Short mmCIF file of C-alpha atoms and ligand atoms in Angstrom, two decimals:
data_model
loop_
_atom_site.label_atom_id
_atom_site.label_comp_id
_atom_site.label_asym_id
_atom_site.label_seq_id
_atom_site.Cartn_x
_atom_site.Cartn_y
_atom_site.Cartn_z
CA MET A 1 0.04 -0.22 -0.43
CA GLN A 2 1.67 3.55 -0.86
CA LEU A 3 1.10 6.45 1.71
CA ARG A 4 0.67 9.67 0.05
CA ASN A 5 3.65 10.93 1.82
CA ARG A 6 5.55 10.32 5.34
CA ILE A 7 3.92 12.55 7.59
CA ALA A 8 1.15 11.28 9.24
CA LEU A 9 -1.35 12.42 11.71
CA ALA A 10 -1.38 10.80 14.89
CA PRO A 11 -4.87 9.74 16.47
CA MET A 12 -5.94 11.23 19.42
CA ALA A 13 -9.25 10.85 20.87
CA GLY A 14 -11.21 13.47 21.01
CA LEU A 15 -9.56 15.47 18.78
CA THR A 16 -8.58 14.04 15.91
CA ASP A 17 -12.34 13.53 14.53
CA VAL A 18 -13.43 13.91 10.91
CA PRO A 19 -13.94 17.77 10.40
CA PHE A 20 -10.03 17.55 12.25
CA ARG A 21 -8.65 14.94 9.69
CA THR A 22 -11.35 16.92 6.44
CA LEU A 23 -8.71 19.75 7.07
CA ALA A 24 -5.10 17.97 7.82
CA TRP A 25 -5.82 16.02 4.89
CA ARG A 26 -6.53 19.15 2.61
CA PHE A 27 -3.57 20.98 3.72
CA GLY A 28 -1.28 17.39 2.44
CA VAL A 29 -0.80 15.28 5.39
CA GLY A 30 0.61 11.77 4.03
CA HIS A 31 -1.67 9.62 6.53
CA MET A 32 -4.68 9.62 8.71
CA VAL A 33 -5.47 7.26 11.42
CA SER A 34 -8.71 7.32 13.37
CA GLU A 35 -9.57 7.79 17.00
CA MET A 36 -9.06 4.49 18.70
CA VAL A 37 -12.31 2.46 18.34
CA ALA A 38 -12.73 -0.18 21.04
CA SER A 39 -12.66 -3.67 19.58
CA LYS A 40 -15.43 -5.24 21.85
CA LEU A 41 -18.54 -5.41 19.26
CA ASP A 42 -21.27 -4.25 22.11
CA LEU A 43 -20.24 -0.90 22.14
CA TRP A 44 -20.87 -0.62 18.47
CA HIS A 45 -23.80 0.66 18.06
CA THR A 46 -23.24 4.01 19.92
CA GLN A 47 -23.02 6.61 18.56
CA LYS A 48 -19.55 7.63 19.61
CA SER A 49 -18.41 4.82 18.09
CA GLN A 50 -20.06 4.91 15.04
CA LEU A 51 -19.02 8.63 14.74
CA ARG A 52 -15.00 7.35 15.21
CA ARG A 53 -15.38 5.04 12.31
CA GLU A 54 -17.25 7.43 10.09
CA ALA A 55 -14.18 7.58 6.49
CA LEU A 56 -13.69 10.60 5.10
CA PRO A 57 -14.57 10.38 1.29
CA CYS A 58 -11.88 11.83 -0.06
CA ALA A 59 -8.66 10.40 1.74
CA ALA A 60 -7.04 7.32 1.13
CA PRO A 61 -6.37 4.45 3.11
CA THR A 62 -9.25 5.20 5.39
CA ALA A 63 -7.64 3.44 8.39
CA VAL A 64 -9.04 2.72 11.66
CA GLN A 65 -7.38 2.16 15.05
CA MET A 66 -9.09 -0.29 17.80
CA ALA A 67 -7.62 -1.48 21.15
CA GLY A 68 -8.64 -4.60 22.53
CA ASN A 69 -6.63 -7.43 24.67
CA GLU A 70 -8.79 -10.73 23.16
CA PRO A 71 -6.82 -11.95 19.85
CA ALA A 72 -10.47 -13.26 18.66
CA VAL A 73 -11.94 -10.67 18.96
CA MET A 74 -10.13 -8.35 18.13
CA ALA A 75 -9.96 -10.09 14.66
CA GLU A 76 -13.70 -10.26 14.58
CA THR A 77 -13.73 -6.62 15.37
CA ALA A 78 -11.16 -6.00 12.00
CA ARG A 79 -13.41 -7.77 10.26
CA ARG A 80 -16.61 -5.79 10.41
CA LEU A 81 -13.99 -3.05 10.24
CA VAL A 82 -12.83 -4.27 6.71
CA ASP A 83 -16.89 -5.13 5.76
CA GLU A 84 -17.52 -1.19 6.54
CA GLY A 85 -14.55 0.06 4.12
CA ALA A 86 -11.76 -0.07 6.32
CA GLU A 87 -8.02 -0.53 4.04
CA LEU A 88 -6.36 -0.66 7.14
CA ILE A 89 -5.98 -1.87 10.94
CA ASP A 90 -4.16 -0.01 13.70
CA ILE A 91 -3.91 -1.60 16.70
CA ASN A 92 -3.12 0.56 19.79
CA PHE A 93 -0.46 -0.78 21.89
CA GLY A 94 0.93 2.14 23.16
CA CYS A 95 -2.42 4.48 24.76
CA PRO A 96 -1.48 5.43 28.92
CA ALA A 97 -4.75 6.12 29.59
CA LYS A 98 -6.09 4.45 33.01
CA LYS A 99 -9.83 3.47 31.27
CA VAL A 100 -7.02 1.75 28.65
CA CYS A 101 -4.78 0.02 31.05
CA ARG A 102 -7.47 -1.17 33.06
CA ARG A 103 -8.47 -3.47 30.46
CA ALA A 104 -5.30 -5.12 30.08
CA ALA A 105 -5.42 -3.40 26.62
CA GLY A 106 -2.88 -0.08 25.14
CA SER A 107 0.86 0.36 26.42
CA ALA A 108 -0.41 -2.33 29.31
CA LEU A 109 -0.12 -5.12 26.91
CA LEU A 110 3.76 -4.77 26.74
CA GLY A 111 3.67 -6.62 29.91
CA ASP A 112 2.91 -9.57 27.40
CA LEU A 113 4.67 -9.81 24.35
CA ASP A 114 2.89 -13.15 23.40
CA ARG A 115 -0.38 -11.72 23.04
CA VAL A 116 0.49 -8.65 21.13
CA ALA A 117 2.29 -10.92 19.22
CA ALA A 118 -0.74 -13.10 19.20
CA ILE A 119 -2.85 -10.07 18.25
CA VAL A 120 -1.32 -8.98 15.51
CA GLU A 121 -1.13 -12.47 14.27
CA THR A 122 -4.67 -13.29 14.62
CA VAL A 123 -6.00 -10.14 12.84
CA ALA A 124 -3.44 -10.18 10.31
CA THR A 125 -4.71 -13.68 8.95
CA ALA A 126 -8.50 -11.89 9.60
CA VAL A 127 -8.49 -9.52 7.43
CA ALA A 128 -6.82 -8.83 4.61
CA VAL A 129 -5.86 -5.24 4.74
CA PRO A 130 -2.16 -4.09 6.31
CA VAL A 131 -2.25 -4.26 9.91
CA THR A 132 0.21 -1.83 11.48
CA ILE A 133 0.74 -1.20 14.73
CA LYS A 134 0.57 2.09 17.36
CA THR A 135 3.09 1.74 20.70
CA ARG A 136 6.01 3.08 23.07
CA THR A 137 9.47 2.63 23.90
CA GLY A 138 8.65 -0.14 26.61
CA LEU A 139 6.88 -0.16 30.07
CA VAL A 140 9.73 2.42 31.71
CA VAL A 141 12.12 4.29 30.46
CA ASP A 142 14.94 1.56 28.90
CA ASP A 143 13.87 -1.74 29.80
CA ARG A 144 13.50 -2.19 25.83
CA ILE A 145 10.29 -4.12 25.64
CA GLY A 146 9.19 -1.43 23.00
CA ALA A 147 11.77 -3.04 21.08
CA ALA A 148 11.24 -6.24 21.14
CA ALA A 149 7.18 -5.68 20.62
CA VAL A 150 8.27 -4.25 17.25
CA ARG A 151 10.24 -7.29 16.31
CA ALA A 152 7.04 -9.32 17.39
CA ALA A 153 4.56 -7.61 15.93
CA GLU A 154 6.38 -7.74 12.53
CA GLN A 155 6.94 -11.55 12.67
CA ALA A 156 3.42 -11.78 13.64
CA GLY A 157 2.67 -9.79 10.46
CA ALA A 158 2.43 -6.08 11.38
CA ARG A 159 3.48 -3.80 8.41
CA MET A 160 4.22 -1.08 9.46
CA VAL A 161 5.08 0.58 13.15
CA VAL A 162 4.83 4.24 15.26
CA MET A 163 6.72 4.40 17.98
CA HIS A 164 6.34 6.81 20.49
CA GLY A 165 9.42 7.82 22.06
CA ARG A 166 8.25 7.73 25.46
CA SER A 167 7.84 4.87 27.90
CA ARG A 168 3.98 4.07 29.21
CA ALA A 169 5.29 5.22 32.64
CA CYS A 170 6.91 8.67 31.39
CA LYS A 171 3.72 8.86 29.14
CA PHE A 172 3.50 12.66 28.19
CA ALA A 173 6.52 13.87 30.94
CA GLY A 174 10.63 14.29 29.56
CA ALA A 175 12.01 14.08 26.83
CA VAL A 176 11.51 11.92 23.87
CA ARG A 177 14.08 9.94 23.42
CA PHE A 178 14.72 9.19 18.95
CA ALA A 179 17.60 7.39 19.83
CA ALA A 180 15.14 4.67 21.45
CA VAL A 181 13.46 4.20 18.37
CA ALA A 182 15.85 4.35 16.19
CA GLU A 183 17.54 1.24 18.35
CA ALA A 184 13.61 -0.37 18.33
CA SER A 185 14.06 -0.41 14.28
CA ARG A 186 16.95 -1.19 13.88
CA ASP A 187 16.09 -5.14 12.92
CA LEU A 188 13.47 -4.35 11.56
CA SER A 189 12.24 -4.16 7.83
CA ILE A 190 8.77 -2.42 7.66
CA PRO A 191 8.34 0.56 7.40
CA VAL A 192 8.51 2.67 11.19
CA LEU A 193 7.11 6.27 12.16
CA ALA A 194 8.48 8.19 14.46
CA ASN A 195 6.26 10.39 16.89
CA GLY A 196 6.56 12.68 20.05
CA ASP A 197 6.68 16.86 20.35
CA ILE A 198 7.37 17.23 16.45
CA ASP A 199 5.73 20.59 15.99
CA ASP A 200 7.87 22.19 13.64
CA ALA A 201 9.83 22.60 10.57
CA GLN A 202 12.54 21.86 13.11
CA SER A 203 11.70 19.19 15.61
CA ALA A 204 10.11 17.53 12.40
CA VAL A 205 14.20 17.61 10.83
CA GLN A 206 15.84 16.49 14.34
CA ALA A 207 13.15 13.61 14.91
CA LEU A 208 13.82 12.19 11.73
CA GLU A 209 17.86 12.63 11.81
CA GLN A 210 17.92 10.58 15.56
CA SER A 211 15.78 7.98 15.39
CA GLY A 212 16.54 7.11 11.89
CA ALA A 213 12.73 6.49 10.94
CA ASP A 214 10.70 6.51 7.68
CA GLY A 215 8.44 9.21 8.13
CA ILE A 216 6.85 11.01 11.32
CA MET A 217 3.56 11.24 13.01
CA ILE A 218 2.20 14.57 14.87
CA GLY A 219 0.09 14.53 16.71
CA ARG A 220 -0.65 17.55 19.25
CA GLY A 221 1.61 19.95 17.15
CA ALA A 222 -0.83 19.53 14.47
CA ILE A 223 -4.00 20.63 17.19
CA GLY A 224 -4.13 24.36 16.23
CA GLN A 225 -2.28 24.86 12.98
CA PRO A 226 -3.56 22.09 10.79
CA TRP A 227 -1.84 23.74 7.98
CA ILE A 228 1.75 22.35 9.40
CA PHE A 229 1.47 19.61 7.15
CA GLN A 230 1.66 22.40 4.02
CA GLU A 231 3.99 24.01 5.89
CA LEU A 232 6.51 21.42 6.46
CA ALA A 233 5.83 20.00 2.30
CA GLY A 234 7.54 24.20 2.49
CA ALA A 235 4.43 24.98 0.98
CA GLY A 236 4.33 28.00 3.41
CA THR A 237 1.91 29.68 6.08
CA PRO A 238 -1.68 30.59 5.46
CA THR A 239 -2.10 33.90 5.55
CA LEU A 240 -3.98 35.72 9.47
CA ALA A 241 -7.06 36.49 6.99
CA GLN A 242 -6.99 32.85 5.65
CA ARG A 243 -6.63 31.15 8.88
CA LEU A 244 -8.59 33.45 10.35
CA HIS A 245 -11.29 31.42 7.74
CA ILE A 246 -10.27 27.73 8.51
CA MET A 247 -11.07 28.13 11.82
CA CYS A 248 -14.89 29.86 10.69
CA GLU A 249 -14.83 26.53 8.44
CA HIS A 250 -13.44 23.93 11.46
CA LEU A 251 -16.07 25.87 14.29
CA ASP A 252 -18.92 25.25 11.15
CA HIS A 253 -18.11 21.55 10.46
CA MET A 254 -17.94 20.46 14.30
CA HIS A 255 -21.31 21.80 14.80
CA ARG A 256 -22.73 20.47 11.85
CA PHE A 257 -20.52 17.39 12.00
CA TYR A 258 -21.60 16.91 16.41
CA GLY A 259 -25.13 18.26 16.30
CA LEU A 260 -25.21 21.71 17.74
CA GLN A 261 -24.72 20.80 21.47
CA GLN A 262 -21.92 18.47 21.43
CA GLY A 263 -20.27 20.46 18.60
CA VAL A 264 -19.78 23.58 20.83
CA ARG A 265 -18.17 21.53 23.48
CA ILE A 266 -15.49 20.04 20.89
CA ALA A 267 -15.08 23.01 19.41
CA ARG A 268 -14.17 25.22 22.67
CA LYS A 269 -11.12 22.64 22.47
CA HIS A 270 -10.26 23.10 18.70
CA ILE A 271 -10.67 27.27 19.18
CA GLN A 272 -8.76 26.95 21.78
CA ALA A 273 -5.63 25.48 21.12
CA TYR A 274 -5.54 27.95 17.26
CA LEU A 275 -6.06 31.06 19.75
CA GLN A 276 -3.09 30.22 21.72
CA ARG A 277 -0.87 29.64 18.76
CA LEU A 278 -2.27 33.11 17.16
CA ASP A 279 -1.31 34.42 20.50
CA ALA A 280 -4.28 35.68 21.29
CA ALA A 281 -4.77 33.13 24.89
CA ALA A 282 -6.03 36.12 26.26
CA LEU A 283 -8.81 36.17 24.29
CA VAL A 284 -9.81 32.06 24.83
CA PRO A 285 -11.79 32.73 28.18
CA GLU A 286 -14.38 34.64 26.14
CA PHE A 287 -14.62 32.48 24.18
CA MET A 288 -15.52 28.74 26.51
CA ARG A 289 -17.59 30.79 27.96
CA LEU A 290 -19.81 31.46 24.82
CA ASP A 291 -22.74 28.42 25.06
CA THR A 292 -23.98 28.19 21.94
CA ALA A 293 -23.70 27.49 18.22
CA PHE A 294 -24.79 31.06 17.07
CA ALA A 295 -23.21 32.72 19.36
CA GLN A 296 -19.64 30.48 18.50
CA VAL A 297 -19.96 31.90 14.52
CA ALA A 298 -21.08 35.04 15.72
CA TRP A 299 -17.31 35.61 18.26
CA LEU A 300 -15.31 33.67 15.21
CA SER A 301 -16.93 35.72 12.24
CA ALA A 302 -16.29 39.08 14.26
CA LEU A 303 -13.05 38.46 15.30
CA THR A 304 -12.13 37.43 11.54
CA GLU A 305 -13.90 41.34 10.55
CA ALA A 306 -11.85 42.81 12.67
CA THR A 307 -8.55 41.03 12.30
CA ILE A 308 -9.29 41.55 8.45
CA LEU A 309 -10.42 45.21 8.48
CA GLU A 310 -7.49 46.08 11.20
CA GLN A 311 -4.80 44.53 8.49
CA GLN A 312 -6.68 46.09 5.79
CA GLN A 313 -6.14 49.60 7.98
CA ARG A 314 -2.79 48.77 8.73
CA VAL A 315 -1.12 48.82 5.37
CA LYS A 316 -3.22 51.66 3.44
CA ALA A 317 -1.88 53.82 6.65
CA LYS A 318 1.68 53.50 5.84
CA PRO A 319 3.34 56.19 3.99
CA PRO A 320 3.64 55.79 0.65
CA LEU A 321 6.66 55.58 -0.99
CA ALA A 322 8.74 58.38 -1.87
CA VAL A 323 9.56 57.40 -5.60
CA ASN A 324 10.75 60.82 -7.32
CA SER A 325 13.02 61.27 -10.10
CA LEU A 326 15.98 60.78 -10.47
CA SER A 327 18.81 62.47 -11.37
CA CYS A 328 22.41 60.29 -12.25
C1 FMN B 401 -5.97 13.95 23.85
C2 FMN B 401 -5.03 12.63 23.38
C3 FMN B 401 -5.53 11.79 22.86
C4 FMN B 401 -5.17 10.92 22.37
N1 FMN B 401 -5.60 9.55 21.89
C5 FMN B 401 -4.76 8.47 21.12
C6 FMN B 401 -5.55 6.81 20.89
O1 FMN B 401 -6.60 7.35 20.51
N2 FMN B 401 -4.63 6.62 19.92
C7 FMN B 401 -3.27 6.22 19.99
O2 FMN B 401 -2.72 5.64 19.75
N3 FMN B 401 -2.44 7.69 20.78
C8 FMN B 401 -3.13 8.60 20.94
N4 FMN B 401 -2.71 9.04 21.65
C9 FMN B 401 -1.47 9.67 21.48
C10 FMN B 401 -1.05 10.44 20.36
O3 FMN B 401 -1.44 10.03 19.23
C11 FMN B 401 0.62 10.39 20.23
O4 FMN B 401 1.16 9.13 20.49
C12 FMN B 401 1.13 10.91 21.64
O5 FMN B 401 0.19 12.35 21.68
C13 FMN B 401 2.10 11.98 21.82
O6 FMN B 401 2.62 12.45 20.20
P1 FMN B 401 2.72 14.23 19.96
O7 FMN B 401 4.16 14.18 20.66
O8 FMN B 401 2.52 14.85 18.59
O9 FMN B 401 1.53 14.58 20.78
C14 FMN B 401 -3.12 10.81 21.97
C15 FMN B 401 -3.03 11.64 22.82
C16 FMN B 401 -3.28 12.09 23.12
C17 FMN B 401 -2.62 14.12 23.56
#
């Protein structure tokens, strides 16, 4: 399977939904995975699970991430996902969240490599699409379990690995260790994407150099700036006016996708991130107080118009350049 390029968007539950992935794809991301869905089929018909499984009509491959710990149950879920249109199945062996690990899934499975191998093998045998995994460097710093896990996963049939350069115990704290990603991927023949704290061209280059990985995956660094994929490809940053229009469009898509009530809550996370990146964090509390979709749209439209007007006036106010004749 050919991915569009080697810069991927990380799955982030509650953030990298259809509206966000629509923008990321437009700005040139090479690969995207759905937010994690539980493998238990009794949750299949909940609205949350359905929205998470929804595919983008324009993007390919449609990749769905699942978490779980029972190989047979996961294989059955993977078959269903493929029947629904999934073209790639990603398995989460990296999530440190208590909710996931209590059920011995996500990064907790790094403590049971036989099960990691059994899950990958059973799922890869059950479906005819590529199976990939996302994991961490280990359970604790320096234990090298991540390296053993990716080797086991490759032997069991995994076709690509994403490694977050932190251990499970580190959660999101401390420096990312891309050297550990390099060490883990040294003996692999499948592609590896390095992940962790990449949010601009400099950190992207550093991650690629230090990990020796085939590509990178960006999570939080894309929130509030989905155009990062365009920037990394050297196509520049949208103007301030364009960025504000993108925010308005994103807001509208969130309201349509989730409905007005839930849309208002989800929008707060994203608009807050955009404002912070625009050095307008002082405006965040004002936006957070808005409690209807209509109020959010009106507020953001007013901000956009005022900002663009101010910019135009600033340009007009500049004294014209003296273009006098010149004798020589
Ligand atoms: C809010 C949030 C939700 C996440 N949800 C998932 C998830 O559903 N599946 C997964 O594999 N990783 C998940 N992650 C981990 C990210 O995919 C990524 O590995 C991590 O954030 C490190 O990359 P970053 O520094 O680029 O954000 C989540 C992270 C965050 C912050």
